[in-house]
Amino acid sequence: VRPLLLVDVDGPLNPYAAHWNRPPAGYQTFRLLPPGWVAEERRRLEVLGFQDSLVEPLRVCLNPSHGPALAELPYDLVWATAWEQDANQFIAALLGLPELPFLAWSTRVNPDGVNWKTHQIVGWVNGRPFAWIDDEIGDADRAWVSDNHRGPSFLLRIDPGTGLMPDDFVALSDWATKFRQSPPIG
Ligand SMILES: [Mg+2]
């Protein structure tokens, strides 16, 4: 069984915290109107009394080489992003990835100090080995996963100022290799 790789968009693929005047080598800027963003912006504009304003496209920086690099990893890829199904329509196409399964979140709130995705991911993977790349992973998430997930896991925080780096691909590849060489648990 190949491990799953749960992929966040904003942070790992779209390094939103980078202070770039223009995208660095390999990155391209896209202006997108995913339905999830449009709905969110409409709500925001309505609250401000600008319900007649047009929604501006969302600026996203992507590195098209990340698609093939992710697809080459020995994992089954899954979107674990607030983009939900919009990741397939907008991000996958721009990165040259096929349509992927995605997590549809039941909540975006978590009261107990862990990321709002953490409980839902552990429920969704249901014991299957997984790695997770996200800019919001912290120690509380690692602790919660190790207490509540019965299989191997690898939580890799990605700096939203840089996005995925070559070292991250090496770390993911190494973990999958190590996991396959170790005897099954249980
Ligand atoms: Mg993120």
Short mmCIF file of C-alpha atoms and ligand atoms in Angstrom, two decimals:
data_model
loop_
_atom_site.label_atom_id
_atom_site.label_comp_id
_atom_site.label_asym_id
_atom_site.label_seq_id
_atom_site.Cartn_x
_atom_site.Cartn_y
_atom_site.Cartn_z
CA VAL A 1 0.00 0.00 0.00
CA ARG A 2 1.40 3.39 -0.96
CA PRO A 3 1.16 6.07 1.69
CA LEU A 4 -1.11 9.05 1.09
CA LEU A 5 0.28 12.54 0.65
CA LEU A 6 -2.12 15.24 1.83
CA VAL A 7 -1.35 18.45 -0.01
CA ASP A 8 -2.21 21.97 1.14
CA VAL A 9 -2.29 24.70 -1.54
CA ASP A 10 -1.75 28.06 0.18
CA GLY A 11 1.72 27.90 1.71
CA PRO A 12 3.30 24.84 0.10
CA LEU A 13 2.31 25.47 -3.54
CA ASN A 14 1.30 29.13 -3.36
CA PRO A 15 3.89 30.80 -1.07
CA TYR A 16 1.61 33.65 -0.06
CA ALA A 17 4.00 35.04 2.58
CA ALA A 18 6.85 35.66 0.15
CA HIS A 19 7.82 39.29 -0.33
CA TRP A 20 8.51 39.18 -3.99
CA ASN A 21 8.11 42.02 -6.42
CA ARG A 22 7.82 39.37 -9.05
CA PRO A 23 7.81 35.59 -8.82
CA PRO A 24 11.22 33.94 -8.38
CA ALA A 25 12.67 31.51 -10.90
CA GLY A 26 10.25 28.76 -11.75
CA TYR A 27 7.15 30.53 -10.41
CA GLN A 28 4.39 32.10 -12.44
CA THR A 29 1.65 34.43 -11.28
CA PHE A 30 -1.94 33.53 -12.06
CA ARG A 31 -5.11 35.52 -11.44
CA LEU A 32 -7.95 33.12 -10.73
CA LEU A 33 -11.62 33.28 -9.88
CA PRO A 34 -12.34 29.99 -8.10
CA PRO A 35 -15.98 29.78 -6.95
CA GLY A 36 -14.94 29.33 -3.30
CA TRP A 37 -12.97 32.59 -3.41
CA VAL A 38 -15.75 34.45 -5.23
CA ALA A 39 -18.33 33.37 -2.61
CA GLU A 40 -16.03 34.39 0.25
CA GLU A 41 -15.25 37.76 -1.34
CA ARG A 42 -18.93 38.47 -2.03
CA ARG A 43 -19.73 37.87 1.64
CA ARG A 44 -16.85 40.14 2.68
CA LEU A 45 -17.89 42.91 0.26
CA GLU A 46 -21.52 42.69 1.39
CA VAL A 47 -20.51 43.18 5.01
CA LEU A 48 -18.60 46.29 3.93
CA GLY A 49 -21.61 47.59 1.96
CA PHE A 50 -19.96 47.05 -1.44
CA GLN A 51 -22.35 44.37 -2.67
CA ASP A 52 -22.30 45.86 -6.19
CA SER A 53 -18.50 45.67 -6.49
CA LEU A 54 -16.89 43.17 -8.79
CA VAL A 55 -14.83 40.46 -7.11
CA GLU A 56 -11.17 40.87 -7.98
CA PRO A 57 -9.35 37.71 -9.09
CA LEU A 58 -7.20 35.95 -6.53
CA ARG A 59 -3.46 36.26 -7.19
CA VAL A 60 -1.73 32.90 -6.93
CA CYS A 61 1.95 32.06 -7.48
CA LEU A 62 2.64 28.53 -8.65
CA ASN A 63 5.68 26.62 -9.80
CA PRO A 64 4.55 24.33 -12.65
CA SER A 65 7.47 21.95 -11.94
CA HIS A 66 5.83 21.09 -8.61
CA GLY A 67 3.10 19.07 -10.35
CA PRO A 68 5.42 16.52 -11.98
CA ALA A 69 7.65 16.48 -8.87
CA LEU A 70 4.66 15.62 -6.66
CA ALA A 71 3.37 13.03 -9.12
CA GLU A 72 6.76 11.29 -9.12
CA LEU A 73 6.75 10.78 -5.35
CA PRO A 74 5.76 7.26 -4.22
CA TYR A 75 2.48 8.46 -2.73
CA ASP A 76 -1.19 8.67 -3.60
CA LEU A 77 -1.92 12.41 -3.69
CA VAL A 78 -4.94 13.96 -1.97
CA TRP A 79 -5.91 17.64 -1.71
CA ALA A 80 -6.13 18.80 1.90
CA THR A 81 -6.84 22.46 1.27
CA ALA A 82 -9.48 25.11 1.84
CA TRP A 83 -9.73 25.13 -1.97
CA GLU A 84 -11.53 21.76 -1.75
CA GLN A 85 -12.86 20.86 -5.22
CA ASP A 86 -11.60 24.15 -6.69
CA ALA A 87 -8.06 22.72 -6.34
CA ASN A 88 -8.87 20.21 -9.07
CA GLN A 89 -10.38 22.75 -11.44
CA PHE A 90 -7.75 25.47 -10.95
CA ILE A 91 -4.52 24.26 -9.31
CA ALA A 92 -4.26 20.71 -10.69
CA ALA A 93 -4.71 21.92 -14.26
CA LEU A 94 -2.01 24.59 -13.91
CA LEU A 95 0.44 22.10 -12.38
CA GLY A 96 -0.29 19.30 -14.84
CA LEU A 97 -1.74 17.03 -12.16
CA PRO A 98 -4.71 14.74 -12.74
CA GLU A 99 -7.94 15.22 -10.83
CA LEU A 100 -7.27 14.12 -7.24
CA PRO A 101 -9.44 13.11 -4.31
CA PHE A 102 -10.00 16.03 -1.95
CA LEU A 103 -11.12 16.48 1.62
CA ALA A 104 -14.44 18.30 1.99
CA TRP A 105 -14.21 19.94 5.40
CA SER A 106 -17.12 19.76 7.81
CA THR A 107 -15.69 22.58 9.94
CA ARG A 108 -12.91 25.15 9.79
CA VAL A 109 -12.85 25.71 13.52
CA ASN A 110 -11.00 23.76 16.15
CA PRO A 111 -11.24 24.74 19.79
CA ASP A 112 -8.46 22.63 21.28
CA GLY A 113 -5.24 24.16 19.97
CA VAL A 114 -4.72 21.89 16.97
CA ASN A 115 -5.19 22.86 13.35
CA TRP A 116 -8.79 22.67 12.12
CA LYS A 117 -7.71 20.11 9.51
CA THR A 118 -5.97 17.70 11.89
CA HIS A 119 -8.93 15.76 13.34
CA GLN A 120 -10.62 15.58 9.96
CA ILE A 121 -7.49 14.29 8.21
CA VAL A 122 -6.94 11.57 10.80
CA GLY A 123 -10.59 10.54 10.45
CA TRP A 124 -10.41 10.54 6.66
CA VAL A 125 -7.19 8.52 6.31
CA ASN A 126 -8.63 5.97 8.72
CA GLY A 127 -5.34 4.35 9.77
CA ARG A 128 -3.62 4.45 6.40
CA PRO A 129 0.00 5.70 6.44
CA PHE A 130 0.18 9.34 5.40
CA ALA A 131 2.39 12.37 5.00
CA TRP A 132 0.94 15.88 5.19
CA ILE A 133 2.46 19.09 3.86
CA ASP A 134 1.00 22.33 5.22
CA ASP A 135 2.26 25.70 6.42
CA GLU A 136 0.16 25.54 9.60
CA ILE A 137 1.41 22.29 11.11
CA GLY A 138 2.68 22.66 14.69
CA ASP A 139 3.77 20.53 17.63
CA ALA A 140 0.18 20.21 18.89
CA ASP A 141 -0.81 18.63 15.56
CA ARG A 142 2.09 16.16 15.69
CA ALA A 143 1.16 15.18 19.25
CA TRP A 144 -2.52 14.80 18.40
CA VAL A 145 -1.78 12.67 15.33
CA SER A 146 0.62 10.43 17.19
CA ASP A 147 -2.02 9.85 19.91
CA ASN A 148 -4.95 9.33 17.57
CA HIS A 149 -3.71 7.83 14.29
CA ARG A 150 -2.91 4.11 14.31
CA GLY A 151 -0.50 4.05 11.34
CA PRO A 152 2.77 5.81 10.45
CA SER A 153 2.61 9.53 9.74
CA PHE A 154 4.93 12.32 8.66
CA LEU A 155 3.83 15.92 9.22
CA LEU A 156 6.05 18.32 7.30
CA ARG A 157 5.60 22.04 7.86
CA ILE A 158 6.31 24.13 4.76
CA ASP A 159 7.40 27.74 5.07
CA PRO A 160 4.76 29.93 3.34
CA GLY A 161 7.57 32.38 2.54
CA THR A 162 9.28 29.90 0.24
CA GLY A 163 6.79 27.17 -0.66
CA LEU A 164 7.99 23.64 -1.29
CA MET A 165 11.78 23.43 -1.56
CA PRO A 166 13.97 20.68 -3.06
CA ASP A 167 14.79 19.46 0.49
CA ASP A 168 11.09 18.90 1.14
CA PHE A 169 10.80 16.58 -1.85
CA VAL A 170 13.86 14.67 -0.60
CA ALA A 171 12.37 14.39 2.90
CA LEU A 172 9.07 13.10 1.51
CA SER A 173 10.79 10.60 -0.74
CA ASP A 174 13.03 9.41 2.13
CA TRP A 175 10.11 8.94 4.49
CA ALA A 176 8.15 6.89 1.95
CA THR A 177 11.20 4.71 1.27
CA LYS A 178 11.89 4.19 4.97
CA PHE A 179 8.28 3.40 5.65
CA ARG A 180 8.22 0.75 2.91
CA GLN A 181 11.37 -0.92 4.25
CA SER A 182 10.13 -1.10 7.82
CA PRO A 183 8.03 -4.11 8.86
CA PRO A 184 4.27 -3.52 9.00
CA ILE A 185 2.97 -2.30 12.33
CA GLY A 186 0.67 -4.56 14.33
MG MG B 1 -2.00 26.66 4.05
#
